[in-house]
PDB file of C-alpha atoms and ligand atoms in Angstrom:
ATOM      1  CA  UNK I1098      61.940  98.294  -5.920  1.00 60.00           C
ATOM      2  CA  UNK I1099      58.791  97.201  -8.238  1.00 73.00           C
ATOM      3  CA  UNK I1100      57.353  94.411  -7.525  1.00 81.00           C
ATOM      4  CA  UNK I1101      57.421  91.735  -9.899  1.00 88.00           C
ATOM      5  CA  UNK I1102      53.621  91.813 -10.550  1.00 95.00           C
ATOM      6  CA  UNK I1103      54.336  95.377 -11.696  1.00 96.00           C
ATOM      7  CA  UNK I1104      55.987  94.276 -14.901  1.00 95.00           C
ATOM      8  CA  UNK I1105      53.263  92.511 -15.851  1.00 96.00           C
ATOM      9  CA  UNK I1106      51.154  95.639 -16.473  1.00 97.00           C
ATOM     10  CA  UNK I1107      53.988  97.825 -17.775  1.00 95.00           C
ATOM     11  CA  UNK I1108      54.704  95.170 -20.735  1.00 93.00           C
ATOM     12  CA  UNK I1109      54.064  96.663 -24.392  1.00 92.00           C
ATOM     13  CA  UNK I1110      51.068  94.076 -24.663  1.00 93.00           C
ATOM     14  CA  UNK I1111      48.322  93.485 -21.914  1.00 95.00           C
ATOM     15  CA  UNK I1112      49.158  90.069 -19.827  1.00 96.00           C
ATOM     16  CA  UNK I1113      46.900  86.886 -20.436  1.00 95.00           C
ATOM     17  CA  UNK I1114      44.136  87.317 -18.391  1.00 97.00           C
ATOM     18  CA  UNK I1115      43.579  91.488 -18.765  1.00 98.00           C
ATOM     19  CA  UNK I1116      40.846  91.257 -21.371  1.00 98.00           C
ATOM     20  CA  UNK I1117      39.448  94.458 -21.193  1.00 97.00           C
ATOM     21  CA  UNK I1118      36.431  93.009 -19.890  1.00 98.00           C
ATOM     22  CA  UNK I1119      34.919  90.813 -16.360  1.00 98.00           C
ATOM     23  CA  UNK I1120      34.946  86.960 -16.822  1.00 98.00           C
ATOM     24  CA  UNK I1121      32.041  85.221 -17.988  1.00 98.00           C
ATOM     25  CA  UNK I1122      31.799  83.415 -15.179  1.00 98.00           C
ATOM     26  CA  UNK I1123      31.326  86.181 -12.946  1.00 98.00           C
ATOM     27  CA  UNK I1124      28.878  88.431 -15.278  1.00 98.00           C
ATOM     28  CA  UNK I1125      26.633  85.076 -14.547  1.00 98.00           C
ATOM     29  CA  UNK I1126      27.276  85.596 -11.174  1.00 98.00           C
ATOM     30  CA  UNK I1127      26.270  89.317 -11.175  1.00 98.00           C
ATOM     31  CA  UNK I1128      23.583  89.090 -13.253  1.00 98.00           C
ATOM     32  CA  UNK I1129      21.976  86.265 -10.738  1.00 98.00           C
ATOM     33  CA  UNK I1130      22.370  89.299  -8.094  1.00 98.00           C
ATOM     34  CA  UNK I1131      25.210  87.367  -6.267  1.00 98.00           C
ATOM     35  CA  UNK I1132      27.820  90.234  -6.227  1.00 98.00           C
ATOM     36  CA  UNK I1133      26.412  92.638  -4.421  1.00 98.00           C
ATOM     37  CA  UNK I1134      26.849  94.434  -0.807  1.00 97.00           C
ATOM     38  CA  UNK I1135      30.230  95.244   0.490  1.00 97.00           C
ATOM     39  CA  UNK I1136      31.755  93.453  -2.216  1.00 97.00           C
ATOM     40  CA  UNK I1137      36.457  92.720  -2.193  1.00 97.00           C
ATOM     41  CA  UNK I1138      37.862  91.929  -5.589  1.00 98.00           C
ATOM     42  CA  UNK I1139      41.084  90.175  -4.172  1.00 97.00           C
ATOM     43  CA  UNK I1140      43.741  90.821  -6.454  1.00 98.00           C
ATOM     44  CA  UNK I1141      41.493  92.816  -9.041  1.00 98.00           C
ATOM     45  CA  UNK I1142      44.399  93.302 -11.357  1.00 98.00           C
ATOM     46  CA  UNK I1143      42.439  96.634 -13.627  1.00 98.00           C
ATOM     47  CA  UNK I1144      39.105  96.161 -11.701  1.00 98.00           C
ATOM     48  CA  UNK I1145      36.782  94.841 -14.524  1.00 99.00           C
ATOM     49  CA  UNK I1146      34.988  92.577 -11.490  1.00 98.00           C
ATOM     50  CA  UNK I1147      35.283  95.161  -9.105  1.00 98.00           C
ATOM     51  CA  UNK I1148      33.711  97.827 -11.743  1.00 98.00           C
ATOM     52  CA  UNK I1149      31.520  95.087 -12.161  1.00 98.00           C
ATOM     53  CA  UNK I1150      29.985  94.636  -9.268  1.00 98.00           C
ATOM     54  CA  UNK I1151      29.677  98.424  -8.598  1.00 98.00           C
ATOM     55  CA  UNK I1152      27.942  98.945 -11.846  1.00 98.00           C
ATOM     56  CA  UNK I1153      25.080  96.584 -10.220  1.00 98.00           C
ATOM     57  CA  UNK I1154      25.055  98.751  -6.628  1.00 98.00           C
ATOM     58  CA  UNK I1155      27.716  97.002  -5.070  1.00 98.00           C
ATOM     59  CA  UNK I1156      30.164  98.881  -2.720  1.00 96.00           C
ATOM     60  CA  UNK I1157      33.764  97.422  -4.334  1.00 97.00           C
ATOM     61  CA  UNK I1158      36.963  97.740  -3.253  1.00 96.00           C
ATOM     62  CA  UNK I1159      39.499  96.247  -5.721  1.00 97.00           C
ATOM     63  CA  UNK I1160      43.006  95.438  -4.081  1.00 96.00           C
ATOM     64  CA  UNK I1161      46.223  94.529  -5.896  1.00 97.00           C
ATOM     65  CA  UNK I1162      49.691  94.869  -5.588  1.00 97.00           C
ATOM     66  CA  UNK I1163      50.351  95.961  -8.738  1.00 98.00           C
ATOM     67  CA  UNK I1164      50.194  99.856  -8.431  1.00 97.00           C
ATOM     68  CA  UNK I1165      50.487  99.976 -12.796  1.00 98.00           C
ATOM     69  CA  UNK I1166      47.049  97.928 -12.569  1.00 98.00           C
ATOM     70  CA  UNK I1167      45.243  99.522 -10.002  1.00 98.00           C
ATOM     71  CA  UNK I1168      45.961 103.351 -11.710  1.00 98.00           C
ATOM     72  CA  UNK I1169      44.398 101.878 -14.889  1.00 98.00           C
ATOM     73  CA  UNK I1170      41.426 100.662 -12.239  1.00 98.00           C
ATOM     74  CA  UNK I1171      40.538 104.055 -10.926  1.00 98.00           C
ATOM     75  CA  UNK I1172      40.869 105.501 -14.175  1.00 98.00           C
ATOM     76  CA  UNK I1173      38.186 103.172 -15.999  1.00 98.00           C
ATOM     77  CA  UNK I1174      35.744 103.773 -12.440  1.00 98.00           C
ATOM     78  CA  UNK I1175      36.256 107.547 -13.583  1.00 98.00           C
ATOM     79  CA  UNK I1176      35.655 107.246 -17.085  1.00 98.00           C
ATOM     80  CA  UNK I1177      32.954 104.419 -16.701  1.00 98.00           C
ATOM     81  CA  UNK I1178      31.591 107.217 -13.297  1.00 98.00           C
ATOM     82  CA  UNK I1179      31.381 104.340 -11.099  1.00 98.00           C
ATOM     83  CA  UNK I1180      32.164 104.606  -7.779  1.00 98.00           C
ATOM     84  CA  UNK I1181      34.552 101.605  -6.995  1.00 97.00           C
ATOM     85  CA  UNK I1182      37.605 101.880  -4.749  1.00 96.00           C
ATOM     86  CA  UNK I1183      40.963 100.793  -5.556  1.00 97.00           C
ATOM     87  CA  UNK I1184      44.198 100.476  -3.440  1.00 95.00           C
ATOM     88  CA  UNK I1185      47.240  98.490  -3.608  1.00 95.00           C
ATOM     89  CA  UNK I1186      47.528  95.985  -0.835  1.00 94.00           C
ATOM     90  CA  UNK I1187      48.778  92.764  -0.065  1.00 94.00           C
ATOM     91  CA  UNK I1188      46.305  90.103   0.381  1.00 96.00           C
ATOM     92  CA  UNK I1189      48.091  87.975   2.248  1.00 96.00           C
ATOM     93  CA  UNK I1190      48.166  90.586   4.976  1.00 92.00           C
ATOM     94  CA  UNK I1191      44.598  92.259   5.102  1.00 91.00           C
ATOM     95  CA  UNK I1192      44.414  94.548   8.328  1.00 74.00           C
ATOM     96  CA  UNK I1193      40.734  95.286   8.329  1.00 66.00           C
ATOM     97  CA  UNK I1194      39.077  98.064  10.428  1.00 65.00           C
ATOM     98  CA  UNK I1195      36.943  94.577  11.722  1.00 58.00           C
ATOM     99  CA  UNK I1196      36.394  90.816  11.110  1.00 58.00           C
ATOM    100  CA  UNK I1197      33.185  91.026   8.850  1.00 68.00           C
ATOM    101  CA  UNK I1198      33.739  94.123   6.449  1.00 90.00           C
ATOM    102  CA  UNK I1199      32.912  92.031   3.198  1.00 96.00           C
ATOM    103  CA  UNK I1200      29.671  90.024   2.015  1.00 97.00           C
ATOM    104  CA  UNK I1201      31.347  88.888  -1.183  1.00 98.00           C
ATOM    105  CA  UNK I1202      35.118  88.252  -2.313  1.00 98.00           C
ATOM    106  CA  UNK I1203      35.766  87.517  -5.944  1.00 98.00           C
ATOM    107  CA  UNK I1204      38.767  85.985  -6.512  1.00 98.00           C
ATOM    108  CA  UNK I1205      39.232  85.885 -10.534  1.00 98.00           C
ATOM    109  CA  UNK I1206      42.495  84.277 -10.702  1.00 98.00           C
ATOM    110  CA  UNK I1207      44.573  84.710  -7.648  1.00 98.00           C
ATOM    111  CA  UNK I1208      44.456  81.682  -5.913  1.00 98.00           C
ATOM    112  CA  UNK I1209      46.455  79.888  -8.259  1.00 98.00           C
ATOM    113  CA  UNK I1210      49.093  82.343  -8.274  1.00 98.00           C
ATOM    114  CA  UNK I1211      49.859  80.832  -4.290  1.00 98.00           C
ATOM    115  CA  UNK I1212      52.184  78.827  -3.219  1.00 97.00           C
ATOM    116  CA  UNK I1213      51.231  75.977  -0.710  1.00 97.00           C
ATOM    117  CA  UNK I1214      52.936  77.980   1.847  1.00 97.00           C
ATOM    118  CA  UNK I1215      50.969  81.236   1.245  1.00 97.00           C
ATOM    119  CA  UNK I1216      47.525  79.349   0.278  1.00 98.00           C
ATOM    120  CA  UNK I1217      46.478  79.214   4.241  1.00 98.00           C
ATOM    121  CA  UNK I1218      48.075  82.660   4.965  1.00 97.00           C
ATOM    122  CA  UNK I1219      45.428  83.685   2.060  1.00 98.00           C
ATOM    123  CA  UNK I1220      42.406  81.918   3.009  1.00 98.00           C
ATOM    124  CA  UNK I1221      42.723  82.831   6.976  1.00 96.00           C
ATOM    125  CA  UNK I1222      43.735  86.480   5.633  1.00 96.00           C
ATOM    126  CA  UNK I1223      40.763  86.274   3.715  1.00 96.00           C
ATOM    127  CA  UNK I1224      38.569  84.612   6.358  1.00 95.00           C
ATOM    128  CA  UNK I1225      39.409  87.465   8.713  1.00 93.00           C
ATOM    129  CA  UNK I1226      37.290  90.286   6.612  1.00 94.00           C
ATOM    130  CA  UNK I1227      34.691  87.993   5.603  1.00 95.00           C
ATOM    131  CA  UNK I1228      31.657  88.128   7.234  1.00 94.00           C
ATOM    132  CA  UNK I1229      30.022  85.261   8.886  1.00 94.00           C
ATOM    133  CA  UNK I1230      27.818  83.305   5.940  1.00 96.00           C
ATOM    134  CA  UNK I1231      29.199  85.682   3.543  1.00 97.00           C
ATOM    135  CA  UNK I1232      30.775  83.967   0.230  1.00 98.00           C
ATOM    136  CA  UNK I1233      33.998  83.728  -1.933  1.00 98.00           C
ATOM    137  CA  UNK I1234      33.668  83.037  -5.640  1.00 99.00           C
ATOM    138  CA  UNK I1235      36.956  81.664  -6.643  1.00 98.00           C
ATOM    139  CA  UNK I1236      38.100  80.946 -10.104  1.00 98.00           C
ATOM    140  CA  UNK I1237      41.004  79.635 -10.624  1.00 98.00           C
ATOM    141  CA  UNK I1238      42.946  77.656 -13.391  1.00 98.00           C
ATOM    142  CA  UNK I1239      42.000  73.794 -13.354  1.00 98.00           C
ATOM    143  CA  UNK I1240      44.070  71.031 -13.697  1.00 97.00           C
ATOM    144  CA  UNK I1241      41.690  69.773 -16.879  1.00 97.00           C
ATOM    145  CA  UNK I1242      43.648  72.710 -18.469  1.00 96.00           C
ATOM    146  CA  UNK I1243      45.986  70.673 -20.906  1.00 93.00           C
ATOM    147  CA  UNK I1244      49.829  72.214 -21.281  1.00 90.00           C
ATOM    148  CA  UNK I1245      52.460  74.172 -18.569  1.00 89.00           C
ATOM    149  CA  UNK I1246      51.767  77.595 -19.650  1.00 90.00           C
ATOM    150  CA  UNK I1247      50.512  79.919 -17.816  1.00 91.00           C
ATOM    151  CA  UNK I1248      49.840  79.392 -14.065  1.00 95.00           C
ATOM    152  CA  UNK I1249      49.396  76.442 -11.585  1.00 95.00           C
ATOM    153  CA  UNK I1250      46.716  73.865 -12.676  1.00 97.00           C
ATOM    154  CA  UNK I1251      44.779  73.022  -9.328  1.00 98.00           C
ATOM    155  CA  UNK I1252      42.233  70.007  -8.193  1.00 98.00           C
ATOM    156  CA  UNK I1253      39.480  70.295  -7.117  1.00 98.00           C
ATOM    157  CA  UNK I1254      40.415  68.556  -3.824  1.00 98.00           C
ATOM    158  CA  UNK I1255      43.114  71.303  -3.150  1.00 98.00           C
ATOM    159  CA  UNK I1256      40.469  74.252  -3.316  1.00 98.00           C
ATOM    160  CA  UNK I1257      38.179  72.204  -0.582  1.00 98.00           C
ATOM    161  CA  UNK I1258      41.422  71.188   1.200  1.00 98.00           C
ATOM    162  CA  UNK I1259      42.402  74.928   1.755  1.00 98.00           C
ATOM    163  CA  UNK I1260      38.874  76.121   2.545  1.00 98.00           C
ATOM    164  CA  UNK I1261      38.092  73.509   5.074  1.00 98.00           C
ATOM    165  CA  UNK I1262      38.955  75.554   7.928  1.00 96.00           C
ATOM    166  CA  UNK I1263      36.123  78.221   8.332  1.00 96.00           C
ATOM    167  CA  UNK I1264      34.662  77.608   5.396  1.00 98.00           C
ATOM    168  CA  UNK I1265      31.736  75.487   3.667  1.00 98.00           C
ATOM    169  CA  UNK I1266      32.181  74.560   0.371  1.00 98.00           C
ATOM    170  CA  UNK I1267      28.699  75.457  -1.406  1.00 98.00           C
ATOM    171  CA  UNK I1268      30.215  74.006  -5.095  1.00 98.00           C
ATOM    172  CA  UNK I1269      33.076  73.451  -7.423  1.00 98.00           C
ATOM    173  CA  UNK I1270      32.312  73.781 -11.075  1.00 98.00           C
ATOM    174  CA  UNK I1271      34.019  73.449 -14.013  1.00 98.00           C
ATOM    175  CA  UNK I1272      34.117  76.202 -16.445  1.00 98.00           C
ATOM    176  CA  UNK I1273      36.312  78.142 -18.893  1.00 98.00           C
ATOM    177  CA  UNK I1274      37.888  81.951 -18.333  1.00 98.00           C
ATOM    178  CA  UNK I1275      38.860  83.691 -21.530  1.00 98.00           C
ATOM    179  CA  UNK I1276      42.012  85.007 -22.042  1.00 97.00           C
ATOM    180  CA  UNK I1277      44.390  87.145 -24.449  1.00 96.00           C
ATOM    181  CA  UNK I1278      45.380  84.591 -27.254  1.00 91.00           C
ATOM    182  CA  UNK I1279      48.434  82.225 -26.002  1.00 85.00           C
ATOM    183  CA  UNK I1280      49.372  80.301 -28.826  1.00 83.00           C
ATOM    184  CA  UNK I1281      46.098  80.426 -30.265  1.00 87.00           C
ATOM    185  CA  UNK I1282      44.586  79.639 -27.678  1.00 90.00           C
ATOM    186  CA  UNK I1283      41.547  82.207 -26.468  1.00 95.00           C
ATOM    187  CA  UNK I1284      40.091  79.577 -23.581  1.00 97.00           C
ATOM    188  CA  UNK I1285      41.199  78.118 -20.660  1.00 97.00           C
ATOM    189  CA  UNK I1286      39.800  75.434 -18.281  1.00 98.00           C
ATOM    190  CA  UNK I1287      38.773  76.586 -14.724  1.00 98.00           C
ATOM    191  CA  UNK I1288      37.286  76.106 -11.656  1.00 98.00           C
ATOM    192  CA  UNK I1289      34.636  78.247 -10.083  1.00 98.00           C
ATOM    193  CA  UNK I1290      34.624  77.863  -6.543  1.00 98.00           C
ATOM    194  CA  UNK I1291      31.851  79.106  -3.792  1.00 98.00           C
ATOM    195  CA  UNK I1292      32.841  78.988  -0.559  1.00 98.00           C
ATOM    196  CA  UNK I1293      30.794  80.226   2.247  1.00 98.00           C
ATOM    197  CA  UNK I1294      32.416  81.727   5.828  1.00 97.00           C
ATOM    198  CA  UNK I1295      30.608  79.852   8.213  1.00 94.00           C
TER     199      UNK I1295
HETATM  200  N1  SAH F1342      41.629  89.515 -11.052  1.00 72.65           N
HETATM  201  C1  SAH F1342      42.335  90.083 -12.183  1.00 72.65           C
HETATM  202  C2  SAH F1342      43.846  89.765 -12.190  1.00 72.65           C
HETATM  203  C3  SAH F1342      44.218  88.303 -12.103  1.00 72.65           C
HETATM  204  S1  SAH F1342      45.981  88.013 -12.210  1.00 72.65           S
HETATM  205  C4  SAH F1342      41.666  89.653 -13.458  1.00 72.65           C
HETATM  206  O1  SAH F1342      40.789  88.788 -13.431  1.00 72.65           O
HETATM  207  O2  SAH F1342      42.046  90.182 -14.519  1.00 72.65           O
HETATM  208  C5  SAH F1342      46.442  87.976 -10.490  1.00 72.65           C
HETATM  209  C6  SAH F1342      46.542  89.369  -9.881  1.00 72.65           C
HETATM  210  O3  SAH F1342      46.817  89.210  -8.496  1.00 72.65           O
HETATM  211  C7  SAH F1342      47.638  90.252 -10.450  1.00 72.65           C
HETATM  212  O4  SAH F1342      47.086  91.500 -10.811  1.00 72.65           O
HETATM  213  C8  SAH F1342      48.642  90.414  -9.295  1.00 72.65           C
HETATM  214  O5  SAH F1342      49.270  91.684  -9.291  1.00 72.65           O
HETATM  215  C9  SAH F1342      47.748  90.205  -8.092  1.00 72.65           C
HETATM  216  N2  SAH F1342      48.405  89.685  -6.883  1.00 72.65           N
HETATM  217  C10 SAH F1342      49.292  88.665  -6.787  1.00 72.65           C
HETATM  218  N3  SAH F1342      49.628  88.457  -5.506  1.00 72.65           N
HETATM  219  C11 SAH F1342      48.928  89.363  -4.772  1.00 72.65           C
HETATM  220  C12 SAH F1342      48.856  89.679  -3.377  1.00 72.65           C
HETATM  221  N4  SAH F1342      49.574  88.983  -2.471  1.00 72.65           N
HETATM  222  N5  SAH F1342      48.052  90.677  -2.986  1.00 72.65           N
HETATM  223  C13 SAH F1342      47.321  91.402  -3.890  1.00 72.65           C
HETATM  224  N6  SAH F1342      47.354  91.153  -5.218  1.00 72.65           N
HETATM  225  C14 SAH F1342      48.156  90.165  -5.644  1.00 72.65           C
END
């Protein structure tokens, strides 16, 4: 059976948040040299952070479920001749050669697709291929997004609640993500999140 994600990328138009290009937030990021090492784009949808990151040096894996998205990822990192990795894999259930494969996760809107049942199950999944002092940039939709479309609007105080276990929390900032036009609408309010394995 396809998974539901699937049909997201196998729609006649692109969903939302597959602009074509990385976030904002994280060219910042990779321009201030923060993406780089062994870097894991956690649900990298068609790679843009993952190509990223490996357009600045980084070894990046992208992971998804969606196998639709992560065939249009390896086929930008062969046009674009960048050497990023994609596979499709659940990130709920990492099974890492060893504890400490990544420096760097990038989560550009993932964690709000969670429910409170599966947040933990993500952030110990993730906390098991993380090294130790190596970071997660998180961005994920904020509840000073006006309107129900689109996903889960989260506080603040939930993204330090489910990162309190393992983790420090360097900063929460708010911010904006672009996004395909909803109504009009080209901008939405996020949080970016770093959170630091300790
Ligand atoms: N990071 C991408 C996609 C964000 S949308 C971007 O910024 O464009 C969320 C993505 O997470 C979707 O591509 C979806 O297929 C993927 N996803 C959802 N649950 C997942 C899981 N358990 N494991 C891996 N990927 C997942």
């Amino acid at each position: 059976m396809t998974h539901p994600w699937d049909a997201s990328y196998t729609a006649d138009a692109p969903p939302p948040w597959d602009i074509g290009r990385p976030q904002p937030v994280f060219v910042k990021l990779a321009h201030d040299g923060l993406l780089s090492g062994r870097v894991l784009d956690a649900g990298c949808g068609t790679g843009e952070h993952a190509l990223l990151a490996a357009s600045r040096g980084a070894d990046a894996l992208g992971i998804d479920l969606s196998p639709t998205a992560i065939g249009r990822a390896r086929a930008k990192a062969a046009e674009r001749d960048l050497p990023a990795r994609f596979e499709v894999a659940d990130v709920l259930d990492l099974r890492p050669p060893g504890p400490g494969s990544f420096d760097v996760v990038i989560d550009s809107g993932l964690f709000h697709v969670f429910s409170d049942v599966e947040r933990p199950r993500y952030v110990a999944s993730l906390a098991s291929v993380v090294r130790q002092r190596g970071t997660c940039y998180l961005m994920c939709f904020s509840d000073r997004q006006p309107g129900d479309w689109g996903p889960r609007r989260v506080r603040q105080e939930e993204i330090a609640e489910a990162f309190s276990d393992g983790w420090t929390v360097a900063s929460i900032t708010a911010a904006t993500c672009e996004i395909n036009p909803i109504e009009g609408v080209t901008q939405a309010q996020v949080w970016l999140a770093a959170l630091n394995r300790s």
